[in-house]
C-alpha atoms as a printed R data frame, in Angstrom:
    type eleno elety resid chain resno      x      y        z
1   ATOM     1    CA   UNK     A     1 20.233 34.754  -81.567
2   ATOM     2    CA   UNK     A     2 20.532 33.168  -85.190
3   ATOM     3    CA   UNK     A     3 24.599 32.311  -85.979
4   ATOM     4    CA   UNK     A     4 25.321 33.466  -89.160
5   ATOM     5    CA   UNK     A     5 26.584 31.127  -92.307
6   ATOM     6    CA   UNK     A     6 30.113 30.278  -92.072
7   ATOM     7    CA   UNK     A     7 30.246 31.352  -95.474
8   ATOM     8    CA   UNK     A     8 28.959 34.982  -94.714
9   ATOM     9    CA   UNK     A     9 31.606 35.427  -91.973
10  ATOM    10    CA   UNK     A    10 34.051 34.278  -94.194
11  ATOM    11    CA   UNK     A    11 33.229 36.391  -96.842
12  ATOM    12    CA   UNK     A    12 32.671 39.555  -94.507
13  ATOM    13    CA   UNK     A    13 35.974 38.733  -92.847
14  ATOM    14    CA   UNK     A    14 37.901 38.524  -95.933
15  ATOM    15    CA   UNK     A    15 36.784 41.575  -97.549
16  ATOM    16    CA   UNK     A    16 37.510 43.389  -94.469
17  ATOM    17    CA   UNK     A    17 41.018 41.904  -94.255
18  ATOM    18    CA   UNK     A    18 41.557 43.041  -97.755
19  ATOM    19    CA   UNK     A    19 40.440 46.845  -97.718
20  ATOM    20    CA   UNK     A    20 42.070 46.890  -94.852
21  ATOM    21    CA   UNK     A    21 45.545 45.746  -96.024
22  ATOM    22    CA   UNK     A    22 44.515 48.133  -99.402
23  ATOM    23    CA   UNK     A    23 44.451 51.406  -96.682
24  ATOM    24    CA   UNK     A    24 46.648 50.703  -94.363
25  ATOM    25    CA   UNK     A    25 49.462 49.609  -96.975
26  ATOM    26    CA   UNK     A    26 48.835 51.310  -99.661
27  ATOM    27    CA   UNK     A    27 46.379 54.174  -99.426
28  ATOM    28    CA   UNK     A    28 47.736 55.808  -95.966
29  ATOM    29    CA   UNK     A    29 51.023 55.614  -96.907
30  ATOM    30    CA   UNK     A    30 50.144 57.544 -100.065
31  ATOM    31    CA   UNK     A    31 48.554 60.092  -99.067
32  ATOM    32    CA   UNK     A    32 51.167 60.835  -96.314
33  ATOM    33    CA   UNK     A    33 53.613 61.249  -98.822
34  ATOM    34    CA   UNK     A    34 51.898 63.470 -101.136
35  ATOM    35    CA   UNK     A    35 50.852 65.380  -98.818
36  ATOM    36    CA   UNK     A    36 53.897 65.531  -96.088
37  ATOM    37    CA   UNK     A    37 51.016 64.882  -92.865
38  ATOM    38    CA   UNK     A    38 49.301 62.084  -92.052
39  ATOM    39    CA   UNK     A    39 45.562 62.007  -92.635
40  ATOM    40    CA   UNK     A    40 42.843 63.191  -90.314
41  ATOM    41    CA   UNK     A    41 41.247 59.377  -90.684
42  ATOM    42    CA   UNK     A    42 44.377 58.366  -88.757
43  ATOM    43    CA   UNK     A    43 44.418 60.759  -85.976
44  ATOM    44    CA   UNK     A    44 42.827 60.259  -82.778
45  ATOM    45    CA   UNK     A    45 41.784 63.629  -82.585
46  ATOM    46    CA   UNK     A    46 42.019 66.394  -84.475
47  ATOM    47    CA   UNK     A    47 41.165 70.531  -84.479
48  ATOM    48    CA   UNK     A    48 40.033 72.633  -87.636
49  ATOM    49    CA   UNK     A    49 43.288 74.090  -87.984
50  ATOM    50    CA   UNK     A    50 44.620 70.948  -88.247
51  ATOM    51    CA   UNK     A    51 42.511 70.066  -90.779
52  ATOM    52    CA   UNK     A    52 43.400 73.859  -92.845
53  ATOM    53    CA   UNK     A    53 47.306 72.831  -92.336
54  ATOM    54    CA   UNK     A    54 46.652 69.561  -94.349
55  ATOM    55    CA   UNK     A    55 44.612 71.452  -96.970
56  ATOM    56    CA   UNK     A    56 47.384 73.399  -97.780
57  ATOM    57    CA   UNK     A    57 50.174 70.613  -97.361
58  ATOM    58    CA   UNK     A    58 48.179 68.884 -100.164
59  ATOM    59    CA   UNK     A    59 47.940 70.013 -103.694
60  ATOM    60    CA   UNK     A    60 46.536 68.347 -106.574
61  ATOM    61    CA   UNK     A    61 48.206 65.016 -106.550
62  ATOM    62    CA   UNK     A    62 47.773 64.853 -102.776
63  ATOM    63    CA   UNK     A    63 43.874 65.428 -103.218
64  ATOM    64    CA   UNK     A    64 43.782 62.923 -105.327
65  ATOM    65    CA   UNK     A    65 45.534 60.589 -103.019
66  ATOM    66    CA   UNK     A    66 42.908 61.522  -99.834
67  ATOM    67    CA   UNK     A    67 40.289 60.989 -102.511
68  ATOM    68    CA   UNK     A    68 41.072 57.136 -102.949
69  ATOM    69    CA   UNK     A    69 41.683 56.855  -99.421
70  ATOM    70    CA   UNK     A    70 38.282 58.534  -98.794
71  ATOM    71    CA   UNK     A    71 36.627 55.981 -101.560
72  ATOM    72    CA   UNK     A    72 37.813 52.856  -99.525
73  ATOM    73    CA   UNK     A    73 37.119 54.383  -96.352
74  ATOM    74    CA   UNK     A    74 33.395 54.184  -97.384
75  ATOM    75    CA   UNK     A    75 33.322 50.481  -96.985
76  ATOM    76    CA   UNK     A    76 35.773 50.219  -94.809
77  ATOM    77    CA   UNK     A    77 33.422 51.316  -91.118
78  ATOM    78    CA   UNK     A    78 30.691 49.050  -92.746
79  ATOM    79    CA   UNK     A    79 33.463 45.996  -93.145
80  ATOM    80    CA   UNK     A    80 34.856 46.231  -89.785
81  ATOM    81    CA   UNK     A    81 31.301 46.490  -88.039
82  ATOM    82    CA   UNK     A    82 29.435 43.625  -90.131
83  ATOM    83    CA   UNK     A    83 32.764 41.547  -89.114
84  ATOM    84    CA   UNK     A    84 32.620 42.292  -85.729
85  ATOM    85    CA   UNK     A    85 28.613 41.750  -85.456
86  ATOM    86    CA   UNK     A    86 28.897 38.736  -87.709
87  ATOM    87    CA   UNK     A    87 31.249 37.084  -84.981
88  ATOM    88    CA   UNK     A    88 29.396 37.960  -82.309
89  ATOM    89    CA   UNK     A    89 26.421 36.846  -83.963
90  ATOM    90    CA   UNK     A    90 27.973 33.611  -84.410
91  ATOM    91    CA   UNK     A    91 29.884 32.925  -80.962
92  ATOM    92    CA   UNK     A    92 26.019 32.182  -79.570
93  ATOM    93    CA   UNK     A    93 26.688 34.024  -76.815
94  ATOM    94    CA   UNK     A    94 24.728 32.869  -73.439
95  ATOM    95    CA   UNK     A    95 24.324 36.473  -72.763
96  ATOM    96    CA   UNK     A    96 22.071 37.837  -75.327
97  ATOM    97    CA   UNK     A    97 21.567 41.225  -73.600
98  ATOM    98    CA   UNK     A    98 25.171 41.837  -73.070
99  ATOM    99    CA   UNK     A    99 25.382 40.647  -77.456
100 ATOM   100    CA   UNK     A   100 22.625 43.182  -78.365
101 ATOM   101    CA   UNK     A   101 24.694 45.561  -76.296
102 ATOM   102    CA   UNK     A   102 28.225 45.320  -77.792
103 ATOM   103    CA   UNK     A   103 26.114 45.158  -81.073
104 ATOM   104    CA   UNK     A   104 25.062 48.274  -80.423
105 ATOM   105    CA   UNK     A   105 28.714 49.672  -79.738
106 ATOM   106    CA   UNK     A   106 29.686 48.532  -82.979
107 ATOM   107    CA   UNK     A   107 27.010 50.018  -84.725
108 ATOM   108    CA   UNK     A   108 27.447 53.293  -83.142
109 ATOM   109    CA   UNK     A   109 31.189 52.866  -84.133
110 ATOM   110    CA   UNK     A   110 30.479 52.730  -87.326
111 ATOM   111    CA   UNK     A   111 28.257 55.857  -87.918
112 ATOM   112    CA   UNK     A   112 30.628 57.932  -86.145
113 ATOM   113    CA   UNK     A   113 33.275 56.683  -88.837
114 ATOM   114    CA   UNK     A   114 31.227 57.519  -91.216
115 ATOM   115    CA   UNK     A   115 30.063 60.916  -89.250
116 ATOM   116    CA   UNK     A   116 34.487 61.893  -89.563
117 ATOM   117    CA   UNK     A   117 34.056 60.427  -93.369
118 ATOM   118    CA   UNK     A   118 31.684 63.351  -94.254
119 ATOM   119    CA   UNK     A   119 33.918 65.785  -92.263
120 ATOM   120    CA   UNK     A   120 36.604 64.452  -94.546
121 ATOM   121    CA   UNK     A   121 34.652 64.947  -97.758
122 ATOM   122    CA   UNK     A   122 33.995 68.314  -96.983
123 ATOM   123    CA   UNK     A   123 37.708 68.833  -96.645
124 ATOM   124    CA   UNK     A   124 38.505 66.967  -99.765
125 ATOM   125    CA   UNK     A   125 35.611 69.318 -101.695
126 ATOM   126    CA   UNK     A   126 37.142 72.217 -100.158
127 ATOM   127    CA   UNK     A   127 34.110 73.963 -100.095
128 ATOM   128    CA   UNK     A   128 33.457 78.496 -100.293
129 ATOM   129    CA   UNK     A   129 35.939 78.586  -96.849
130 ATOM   130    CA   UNK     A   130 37.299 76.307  -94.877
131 ATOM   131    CA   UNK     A   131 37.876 78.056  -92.087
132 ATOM   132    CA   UNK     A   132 34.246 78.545  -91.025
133 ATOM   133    CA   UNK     A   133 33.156 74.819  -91.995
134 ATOM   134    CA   UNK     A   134 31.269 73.696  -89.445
135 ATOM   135    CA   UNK     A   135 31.991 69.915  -90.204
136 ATOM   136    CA   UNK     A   136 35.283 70.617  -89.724
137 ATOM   137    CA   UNK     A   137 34.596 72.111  -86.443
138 ATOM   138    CA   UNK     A   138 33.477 68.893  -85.134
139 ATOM   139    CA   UNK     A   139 35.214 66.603  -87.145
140 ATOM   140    CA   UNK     A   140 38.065 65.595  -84.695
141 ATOM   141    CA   UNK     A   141 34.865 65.103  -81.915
142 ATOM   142    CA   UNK     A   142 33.484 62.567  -84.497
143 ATOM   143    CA   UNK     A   143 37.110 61.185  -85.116
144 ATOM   144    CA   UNK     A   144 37.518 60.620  -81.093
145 ATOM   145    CA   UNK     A   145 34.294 59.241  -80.617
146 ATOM   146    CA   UNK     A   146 34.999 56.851  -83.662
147 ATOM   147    CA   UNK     A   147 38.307 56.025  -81.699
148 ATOM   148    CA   UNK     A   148 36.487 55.412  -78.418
149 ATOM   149    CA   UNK     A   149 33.262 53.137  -79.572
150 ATOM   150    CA   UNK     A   150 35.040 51.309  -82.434
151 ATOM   151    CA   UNK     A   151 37.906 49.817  -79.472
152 ATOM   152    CA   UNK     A   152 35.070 49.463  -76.746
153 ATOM   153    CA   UNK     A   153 33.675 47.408  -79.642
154 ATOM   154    CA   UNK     A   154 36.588 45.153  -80.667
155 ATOM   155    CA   UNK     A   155 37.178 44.455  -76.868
156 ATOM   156    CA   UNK     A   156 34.107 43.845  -75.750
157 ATOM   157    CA   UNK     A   157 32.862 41.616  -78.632
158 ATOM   158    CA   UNK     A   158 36.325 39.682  -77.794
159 ATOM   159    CA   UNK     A   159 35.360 39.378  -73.875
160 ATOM   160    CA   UNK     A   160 31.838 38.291  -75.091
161 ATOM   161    CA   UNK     A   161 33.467 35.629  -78.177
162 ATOM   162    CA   UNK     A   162 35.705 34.467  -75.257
163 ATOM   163    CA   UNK     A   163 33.129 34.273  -72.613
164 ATOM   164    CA   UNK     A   164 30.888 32.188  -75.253
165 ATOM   165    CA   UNK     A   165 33.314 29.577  -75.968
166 ATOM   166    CA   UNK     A   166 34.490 29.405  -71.993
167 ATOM   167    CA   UNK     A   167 30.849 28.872  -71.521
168 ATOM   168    CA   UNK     A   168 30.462 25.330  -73.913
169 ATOM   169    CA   UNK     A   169 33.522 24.382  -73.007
170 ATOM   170    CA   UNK     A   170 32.383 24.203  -69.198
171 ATOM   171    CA   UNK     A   171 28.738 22.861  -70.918
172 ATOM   172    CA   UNK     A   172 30.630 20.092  -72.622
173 ATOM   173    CA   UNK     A   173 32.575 19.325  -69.525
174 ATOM   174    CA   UNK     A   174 29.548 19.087  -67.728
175 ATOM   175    CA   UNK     A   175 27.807 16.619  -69.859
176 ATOM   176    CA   UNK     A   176 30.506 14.335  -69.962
177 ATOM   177    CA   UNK     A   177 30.928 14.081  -66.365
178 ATOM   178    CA   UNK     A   178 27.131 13.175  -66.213
């Protein structure tokens, strides 16, 4: 497995940091207060009705709000999964399998984020009714599987960076003893 430029992991890394900092301090906290609930992005799991009871909380400056949020979430899955591949990519892990593997979790991650993004567009479009939207049906299943592969992810490409560096650390120990 190729490592990555610093430069590219840099880059990724710091664009994630940033529209994540955007969201999470400034985007979240909006919409939450225009719209008196938190968004569906930030629940583990939610239902249909759940999503209805927002729809109504928010009016048009709360739509508006969930719109930006919405916007930023569109980079955001891709961000977080090029970040976590990228470092992964570059820890050189002796276990390429087990790399192609958490890879793999990340990915997965990331289209089910972006699987809950659609069910959040329909919600922000509104749509003929709401009640029978089948994306919002199975919205909250994407939004739990999102939860699910996305921390699998982060953990196991941590256990893998960590594994890597034990690895030439016990390589370099090995060749100075020789």
């Amino acid at each position: 497995m190729t490592r990555p430029p610093r430069t590219l992991l840099i880059a990724v890394t710091s664009a994630c940091g940033l529209v994540a900092a955007v969201i999470f301090l400034h985007a979240l906290p909006e919409v939450t207060a225009t719209c008196g609930l938190p968004p569906l992005d930030t629940r583990p799991f939610w239902t249909r009705t759940e999503a209805i009871e927002l729809a109504r909380a928010c009016d048009g400056p709360g739509i508006a709000a969930y719109t930006r949020l919405a916007l930023l979430d569109l980079l955001h899955p891709a961000l977080v999964a090029g970040t976590l591949v990228l470092w992964v990519r570059w820890s050189r892990s002796p276990r390429p399998r087990a790399a192609i593997a958490v890879q793999t979790i990340i990915v997965l991650g990331a289209v089910a984020d972006y699987l809950e993004n659609w069910t959040v567009w329909t919600f922000l479009r509104g749509g003929p009714d709401l009640a029978t939207s089948i994306p919002l049906t199975v919205g909250g299943g994407f939004s739990l599987a999102k939860n699910v592969l996305v921390l699998l992810g982060v953990l196991a490409a941590a256990v893998l960076i960590l594994d890597a560096m034990r690895h030439r650390a016990l390589s370099r120990r090995a060749a100075r003893e020789t």
